[in-house]
PDB file of C-alpha atoms in Angstrom:
ATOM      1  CA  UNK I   6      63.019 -40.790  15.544  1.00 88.00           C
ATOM      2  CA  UNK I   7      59.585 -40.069  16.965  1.00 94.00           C
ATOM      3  CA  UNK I   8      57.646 -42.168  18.819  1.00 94.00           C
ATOM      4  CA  UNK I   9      54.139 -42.034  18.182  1.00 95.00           C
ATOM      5  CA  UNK I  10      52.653 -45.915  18.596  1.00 96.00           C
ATOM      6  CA  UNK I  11      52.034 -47.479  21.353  1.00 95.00           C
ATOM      7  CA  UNK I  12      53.792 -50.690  20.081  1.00 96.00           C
ATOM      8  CA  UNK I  13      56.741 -48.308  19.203  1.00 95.00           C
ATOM      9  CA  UNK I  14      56.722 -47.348  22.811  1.00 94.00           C
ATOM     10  CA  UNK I  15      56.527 -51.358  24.112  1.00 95.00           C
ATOM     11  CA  UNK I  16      58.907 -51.889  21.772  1.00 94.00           C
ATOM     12  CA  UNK I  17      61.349 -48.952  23.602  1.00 94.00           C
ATOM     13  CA  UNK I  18      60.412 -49.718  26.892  1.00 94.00           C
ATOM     14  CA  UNK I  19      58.942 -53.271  27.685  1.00 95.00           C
ATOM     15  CA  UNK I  20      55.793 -53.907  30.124  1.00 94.00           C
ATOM     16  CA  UNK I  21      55.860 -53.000  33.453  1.00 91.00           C
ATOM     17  CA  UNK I  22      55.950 -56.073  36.098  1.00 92.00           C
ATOM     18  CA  UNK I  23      52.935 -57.952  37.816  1.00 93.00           C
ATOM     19  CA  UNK I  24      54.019 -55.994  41.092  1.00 90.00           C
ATOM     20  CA  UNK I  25      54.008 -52.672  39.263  1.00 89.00           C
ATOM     21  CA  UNK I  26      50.219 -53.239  38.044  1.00 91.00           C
ATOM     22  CA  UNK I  27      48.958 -55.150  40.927  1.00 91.00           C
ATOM     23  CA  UNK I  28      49.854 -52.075  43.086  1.00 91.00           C
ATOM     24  CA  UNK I  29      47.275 -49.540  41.542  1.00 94.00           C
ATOM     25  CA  UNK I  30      44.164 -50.206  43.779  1.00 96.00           C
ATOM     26  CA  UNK I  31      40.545 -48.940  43.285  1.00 97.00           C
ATOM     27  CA  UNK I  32      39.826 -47.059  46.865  1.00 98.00           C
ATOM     28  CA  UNK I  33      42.068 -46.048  49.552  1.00 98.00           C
ATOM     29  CA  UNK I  34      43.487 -48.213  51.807  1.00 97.00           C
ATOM     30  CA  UNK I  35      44.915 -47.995  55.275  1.00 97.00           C
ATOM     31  CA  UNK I  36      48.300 -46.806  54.292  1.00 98.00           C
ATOM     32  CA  UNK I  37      47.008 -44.287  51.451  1.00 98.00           C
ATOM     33  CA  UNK I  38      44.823 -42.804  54.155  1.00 98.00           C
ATOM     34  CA  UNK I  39      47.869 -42.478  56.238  1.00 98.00           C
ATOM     35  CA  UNK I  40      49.531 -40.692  53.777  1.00 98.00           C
ATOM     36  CA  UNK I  41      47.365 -38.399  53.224  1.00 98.00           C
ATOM     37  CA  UNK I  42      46.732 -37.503  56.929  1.00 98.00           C
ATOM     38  CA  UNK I  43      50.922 -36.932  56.737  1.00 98.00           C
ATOM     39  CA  UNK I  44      50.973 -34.964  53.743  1.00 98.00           C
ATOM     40  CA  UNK I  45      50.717 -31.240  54.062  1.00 98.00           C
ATOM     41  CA  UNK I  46      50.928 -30.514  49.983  1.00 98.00           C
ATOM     42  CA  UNK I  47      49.753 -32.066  46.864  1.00 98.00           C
ATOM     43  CA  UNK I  48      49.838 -30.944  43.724  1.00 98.00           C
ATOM     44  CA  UNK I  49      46.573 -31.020  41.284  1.00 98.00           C
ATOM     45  CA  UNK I  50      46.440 -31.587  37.873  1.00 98.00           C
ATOM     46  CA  UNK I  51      43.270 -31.247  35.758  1.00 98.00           C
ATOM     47  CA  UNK I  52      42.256 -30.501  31.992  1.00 97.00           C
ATOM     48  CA  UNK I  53      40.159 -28.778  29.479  1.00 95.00           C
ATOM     49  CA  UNK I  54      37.879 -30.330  27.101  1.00 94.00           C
ATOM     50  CA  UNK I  55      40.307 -28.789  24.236  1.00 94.00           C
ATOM     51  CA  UNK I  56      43.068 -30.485  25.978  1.00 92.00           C
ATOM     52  CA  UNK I  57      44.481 -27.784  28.032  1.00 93.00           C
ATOM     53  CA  UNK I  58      46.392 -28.872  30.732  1.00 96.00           C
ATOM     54  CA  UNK I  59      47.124 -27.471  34.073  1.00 96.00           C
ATOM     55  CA  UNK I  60      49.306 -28.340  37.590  1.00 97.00           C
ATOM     56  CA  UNK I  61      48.554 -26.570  40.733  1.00 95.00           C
ATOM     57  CA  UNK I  62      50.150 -26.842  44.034  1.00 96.00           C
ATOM     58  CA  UNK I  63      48.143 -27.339  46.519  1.00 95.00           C
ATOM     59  CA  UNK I  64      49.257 -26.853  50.420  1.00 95.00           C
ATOM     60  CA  UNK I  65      48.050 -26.701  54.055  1.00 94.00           C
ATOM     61  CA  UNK I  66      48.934 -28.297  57.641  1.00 94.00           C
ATOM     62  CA  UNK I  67      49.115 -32.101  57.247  1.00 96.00           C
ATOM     63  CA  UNK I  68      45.389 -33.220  57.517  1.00 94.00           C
ATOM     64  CA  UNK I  69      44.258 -30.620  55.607  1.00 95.00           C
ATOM     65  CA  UNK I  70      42.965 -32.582  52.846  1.00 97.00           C
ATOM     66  CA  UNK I  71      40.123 -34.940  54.171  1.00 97.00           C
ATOM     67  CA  UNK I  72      38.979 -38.531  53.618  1.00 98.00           C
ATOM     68  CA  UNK I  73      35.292 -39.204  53.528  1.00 98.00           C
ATOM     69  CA  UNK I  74      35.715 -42.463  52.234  1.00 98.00           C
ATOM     70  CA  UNK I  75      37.476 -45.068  51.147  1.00 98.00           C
ATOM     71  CA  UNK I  76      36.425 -43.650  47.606  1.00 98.00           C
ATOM     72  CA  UNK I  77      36.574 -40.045  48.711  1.00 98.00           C
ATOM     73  CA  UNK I  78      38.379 -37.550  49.506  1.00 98.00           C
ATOM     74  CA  UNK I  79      37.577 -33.525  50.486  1.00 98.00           C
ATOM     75  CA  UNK I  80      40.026 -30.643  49.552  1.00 97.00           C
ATOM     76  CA  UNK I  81      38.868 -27.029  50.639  1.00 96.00           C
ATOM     77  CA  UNK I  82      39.333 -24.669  48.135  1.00 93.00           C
ATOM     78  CA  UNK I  83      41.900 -22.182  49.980  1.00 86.00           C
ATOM     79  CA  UNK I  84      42.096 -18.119  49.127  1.00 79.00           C
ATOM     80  CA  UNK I  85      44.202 -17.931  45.920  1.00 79.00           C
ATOM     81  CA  UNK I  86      44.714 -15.249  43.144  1.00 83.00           C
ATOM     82  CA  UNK I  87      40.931 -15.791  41.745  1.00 86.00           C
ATOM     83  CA  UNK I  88      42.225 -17.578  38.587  1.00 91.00           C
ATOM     84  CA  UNK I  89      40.349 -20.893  39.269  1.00 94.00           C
ATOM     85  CA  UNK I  90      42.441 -22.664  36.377  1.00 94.00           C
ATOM     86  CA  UNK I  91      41.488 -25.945  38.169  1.00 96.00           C
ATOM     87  CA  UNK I  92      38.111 -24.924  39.054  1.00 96.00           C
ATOM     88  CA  UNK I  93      37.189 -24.101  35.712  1.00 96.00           C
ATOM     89  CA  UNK I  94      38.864 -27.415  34.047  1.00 97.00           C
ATOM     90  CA  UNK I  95      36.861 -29.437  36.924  1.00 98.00           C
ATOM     91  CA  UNK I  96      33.450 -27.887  35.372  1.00 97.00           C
ATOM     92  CA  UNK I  97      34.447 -29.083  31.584  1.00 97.00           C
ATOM     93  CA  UNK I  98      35.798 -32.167  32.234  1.00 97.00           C
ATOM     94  CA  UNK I  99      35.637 -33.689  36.223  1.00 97.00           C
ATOM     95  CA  UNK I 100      39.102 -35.183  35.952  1.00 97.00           C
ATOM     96  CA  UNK I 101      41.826 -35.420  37.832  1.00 98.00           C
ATOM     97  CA  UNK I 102      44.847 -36.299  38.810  1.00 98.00           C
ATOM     98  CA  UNK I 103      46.975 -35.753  42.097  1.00 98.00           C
ATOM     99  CA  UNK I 104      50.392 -36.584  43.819  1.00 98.00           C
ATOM    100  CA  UNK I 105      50.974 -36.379  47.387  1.00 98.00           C
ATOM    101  CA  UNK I 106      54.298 -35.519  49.172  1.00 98.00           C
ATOM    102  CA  UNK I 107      55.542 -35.617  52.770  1.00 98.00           C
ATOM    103  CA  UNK I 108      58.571 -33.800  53.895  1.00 97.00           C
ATOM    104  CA  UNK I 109      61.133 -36.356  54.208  1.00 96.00           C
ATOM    105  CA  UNK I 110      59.455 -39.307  52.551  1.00 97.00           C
ATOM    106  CA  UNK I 111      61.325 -40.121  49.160  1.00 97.00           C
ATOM    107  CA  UNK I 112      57.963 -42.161  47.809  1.00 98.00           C
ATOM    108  CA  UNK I 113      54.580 -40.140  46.527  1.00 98.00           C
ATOM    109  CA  UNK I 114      51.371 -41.241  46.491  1.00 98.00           C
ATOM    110  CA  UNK I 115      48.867 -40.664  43.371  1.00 98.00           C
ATOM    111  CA  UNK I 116      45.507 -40.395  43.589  1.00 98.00           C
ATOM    112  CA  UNK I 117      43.796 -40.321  39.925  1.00 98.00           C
ATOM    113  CA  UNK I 118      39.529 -40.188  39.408  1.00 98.00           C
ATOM    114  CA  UNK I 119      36.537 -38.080  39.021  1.00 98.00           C
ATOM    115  CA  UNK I 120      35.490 -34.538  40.669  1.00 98.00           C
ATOM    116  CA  UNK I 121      33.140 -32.064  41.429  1.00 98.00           C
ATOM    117  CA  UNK I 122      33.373 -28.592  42.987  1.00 98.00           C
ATOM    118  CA  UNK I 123      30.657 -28.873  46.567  1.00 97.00           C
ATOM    119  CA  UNK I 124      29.584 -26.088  48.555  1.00 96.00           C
ATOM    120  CA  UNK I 125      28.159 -28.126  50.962  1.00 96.00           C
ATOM    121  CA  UNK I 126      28.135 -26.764  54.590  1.00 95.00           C
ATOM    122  CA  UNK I 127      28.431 -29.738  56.036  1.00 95.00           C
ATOM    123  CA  UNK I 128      31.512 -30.427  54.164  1.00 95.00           C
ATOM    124  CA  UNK I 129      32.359 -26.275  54.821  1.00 95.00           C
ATOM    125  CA  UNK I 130      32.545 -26.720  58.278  1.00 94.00           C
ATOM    126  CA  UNK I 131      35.088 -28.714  59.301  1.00 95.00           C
ATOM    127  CA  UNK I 132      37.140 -25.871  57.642  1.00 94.00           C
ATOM    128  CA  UNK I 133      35.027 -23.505  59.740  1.00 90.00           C
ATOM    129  CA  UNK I 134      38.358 -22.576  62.054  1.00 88.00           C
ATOM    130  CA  UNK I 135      40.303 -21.596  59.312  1.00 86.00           C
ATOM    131  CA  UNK I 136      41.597 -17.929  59.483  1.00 85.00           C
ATOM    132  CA  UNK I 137      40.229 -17.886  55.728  1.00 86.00           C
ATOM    133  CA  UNK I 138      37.815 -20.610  55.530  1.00 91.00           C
ATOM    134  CA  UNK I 139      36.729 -21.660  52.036  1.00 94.00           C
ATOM    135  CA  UNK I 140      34.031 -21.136  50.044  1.00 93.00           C
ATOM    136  CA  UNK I 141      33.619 -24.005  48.164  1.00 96.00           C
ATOM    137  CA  UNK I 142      35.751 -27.468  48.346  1.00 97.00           C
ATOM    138  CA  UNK I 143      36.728 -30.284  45.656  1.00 98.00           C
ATOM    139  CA  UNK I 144      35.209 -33.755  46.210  1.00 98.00           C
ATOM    140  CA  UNK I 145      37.592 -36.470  44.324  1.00 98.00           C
ATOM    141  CA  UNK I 146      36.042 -39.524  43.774  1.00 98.00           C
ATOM    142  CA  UNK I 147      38.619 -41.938  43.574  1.00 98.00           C
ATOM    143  CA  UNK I 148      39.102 -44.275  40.769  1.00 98.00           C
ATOM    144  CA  UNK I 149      43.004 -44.867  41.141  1.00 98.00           C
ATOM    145  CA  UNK I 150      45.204 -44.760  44.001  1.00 98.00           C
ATOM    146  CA  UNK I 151      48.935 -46.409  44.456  1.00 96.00           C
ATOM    147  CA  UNK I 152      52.710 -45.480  45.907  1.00 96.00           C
ATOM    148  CA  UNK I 153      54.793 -43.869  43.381  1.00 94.00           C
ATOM    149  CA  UNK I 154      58.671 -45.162  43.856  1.00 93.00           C
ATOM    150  CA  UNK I 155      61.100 -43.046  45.849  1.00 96.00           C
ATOM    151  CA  UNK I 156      64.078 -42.941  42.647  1.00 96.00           C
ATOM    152  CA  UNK I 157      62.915 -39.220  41.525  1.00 96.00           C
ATOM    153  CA  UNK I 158      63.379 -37.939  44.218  1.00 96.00           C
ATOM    154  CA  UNK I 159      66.634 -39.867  45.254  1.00 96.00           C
ATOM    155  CA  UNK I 160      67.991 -38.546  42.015  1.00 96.00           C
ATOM    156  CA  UNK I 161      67.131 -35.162  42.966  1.00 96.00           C
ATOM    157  CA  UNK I 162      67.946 -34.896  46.444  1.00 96.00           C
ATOM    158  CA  UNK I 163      64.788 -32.720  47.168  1.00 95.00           C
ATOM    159  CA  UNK I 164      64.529 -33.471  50.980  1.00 96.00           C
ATOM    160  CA  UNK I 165      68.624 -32.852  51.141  1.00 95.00           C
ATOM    161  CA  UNK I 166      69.012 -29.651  52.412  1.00 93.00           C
ATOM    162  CA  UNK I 167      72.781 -29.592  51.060  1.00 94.00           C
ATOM    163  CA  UNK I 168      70.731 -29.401  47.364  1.00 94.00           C
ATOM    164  CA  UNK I 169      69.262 -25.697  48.793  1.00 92.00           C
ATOM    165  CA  UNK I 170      70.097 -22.829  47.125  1.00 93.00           C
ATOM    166  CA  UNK I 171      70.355 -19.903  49.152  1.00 91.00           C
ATOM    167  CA  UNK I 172      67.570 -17.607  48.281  1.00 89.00           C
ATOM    168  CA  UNK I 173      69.515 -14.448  47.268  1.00 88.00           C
ATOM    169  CA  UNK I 174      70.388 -16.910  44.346  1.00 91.00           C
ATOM    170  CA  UNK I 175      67.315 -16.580  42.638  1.00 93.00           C
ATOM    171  CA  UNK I 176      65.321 -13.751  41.389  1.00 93.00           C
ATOM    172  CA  UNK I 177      62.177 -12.314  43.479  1.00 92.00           C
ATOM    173  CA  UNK I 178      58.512 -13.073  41.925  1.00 91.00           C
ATOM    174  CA  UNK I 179      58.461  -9.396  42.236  1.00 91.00           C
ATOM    175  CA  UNK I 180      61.582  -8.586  40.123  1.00 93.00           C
ATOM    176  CA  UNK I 181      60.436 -11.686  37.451  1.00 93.00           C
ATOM    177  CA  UNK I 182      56.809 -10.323  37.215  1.00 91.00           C
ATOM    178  CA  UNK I 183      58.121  -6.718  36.952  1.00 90.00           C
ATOM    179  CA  UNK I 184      60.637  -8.409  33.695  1.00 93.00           C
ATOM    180  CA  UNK I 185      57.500 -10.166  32.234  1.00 94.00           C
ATOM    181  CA  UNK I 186      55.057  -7.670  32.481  1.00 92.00           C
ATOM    182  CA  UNK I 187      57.455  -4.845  32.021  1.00 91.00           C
ATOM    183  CA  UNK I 188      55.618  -2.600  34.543  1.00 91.00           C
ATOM    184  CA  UNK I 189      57.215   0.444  35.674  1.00 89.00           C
ATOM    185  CA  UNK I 190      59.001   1.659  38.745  1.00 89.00           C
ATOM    186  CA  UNK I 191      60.685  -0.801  41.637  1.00 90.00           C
ATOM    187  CA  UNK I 192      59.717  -4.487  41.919  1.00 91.00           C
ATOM    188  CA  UNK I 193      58.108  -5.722  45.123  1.00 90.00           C
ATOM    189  CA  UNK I 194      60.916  -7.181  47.758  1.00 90.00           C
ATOM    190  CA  UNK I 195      60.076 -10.817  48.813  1.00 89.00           C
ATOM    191  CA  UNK I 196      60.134  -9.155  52.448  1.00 89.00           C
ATOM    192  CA  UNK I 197      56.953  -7.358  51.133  1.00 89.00           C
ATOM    193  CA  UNK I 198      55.669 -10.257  49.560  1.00 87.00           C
ATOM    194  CA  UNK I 199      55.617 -12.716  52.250  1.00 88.00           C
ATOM    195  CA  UNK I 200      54.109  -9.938  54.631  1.00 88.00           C
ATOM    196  CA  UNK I 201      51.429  -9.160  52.235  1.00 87.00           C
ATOM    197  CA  UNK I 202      50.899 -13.231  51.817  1.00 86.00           C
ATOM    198  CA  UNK I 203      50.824 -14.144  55.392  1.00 85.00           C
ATOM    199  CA  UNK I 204      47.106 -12.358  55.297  1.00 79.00           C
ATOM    200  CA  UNK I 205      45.858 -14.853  52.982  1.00 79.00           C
ATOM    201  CA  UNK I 206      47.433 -18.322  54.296  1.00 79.00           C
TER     202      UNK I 206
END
């Protein structure tokens, strides 16, 4: 059968509990700020105005996304592959929607609002030491912020490092793009990938 009510869904699933909803708070607070100053990758979701969604990891030393204010929060635009999928969907629409993860640390935080792409130098500069510093940053105005519940990843054992596979395991991104794209001659060897990466971290 497929679900497509919202009382269909209530009906499947019930209503969440007072705690549940009383936990989603309008600004940061001293323990989402903490977070965040732990956290050394997020990941970034945003949309189209068609509807087009997209995720993006997002990573750096733990600190390396910013808070202005209790309603703010500054994310520097690192070197990437020029696609500015996010970008792009920040410009049509200004949402977004983010979850933050610590090594170790079973529970996420989520951080859900408005956003707007600054090049203010101001805001620049306290990327300024940066062996690639950016050129423009994300300014999330927060709307939504709470603790997402550790049970995902205690079902998936992600911190575990007994769940690891051993790299060999899985194909390169050189030999997958090479299958995908079905370009010619020798695939590049993760050796030569992370070399040629280390550049632009």
């Amino acid at each position: 059968m497929r679900i497509e009510t919202i009382d269909q869904l209530r009906t499947l699933y019930g209503f969440p509990s007072e705690k549940a909803i009383k936990k989603s708070l309008p600004e940061l607070d001293e323990h989402s700020i903490h977070f965040i100053a732990k956290s050394p990758f997020f990941v970034l979701a945003t949309g189209n105005e068609d509807g087009t969604m997209d995720v993006s990891p997002r990573g750096g030393t733990p600190g390396f996304v910013q808070v202005l204010s209790s309603k703010q929060i500054l994310i520097p635009d690192i070197k990437g592959n020029k696609r500015i999928d996010s970008l792009v969907n920040i410009i049509a629409t200004g949402r977004v929607g983010t979850l933050f993860l610590i090594p170790g640390v079973d529970e996420t935080l989520r951080i859900n609002g408005r956003a707007y792409i600054s090049t203010n130098q101001e805001l620049l500069e306290r990327y300024a030491e940066r062996k690639n510093p950016p050129i423009s940053s994300i300014v999330i105005e927060v709307e939504e912020v709470f603790i997402h519940c550790a049970k995902s990843f205690m079902r998936s054992k992600l911190w575990d490092q007994t769940t690891q596979i051993d790299r060999t395991d899985f194909p390169t991104i050189g030999q997958i793009l090479k299958d995908q794209l079905n370009t010619e001659g020798e695939p590049e060897s993760q050796e030569a990938m992370l070399k040629r990466y280390q550049g632009d971290l």
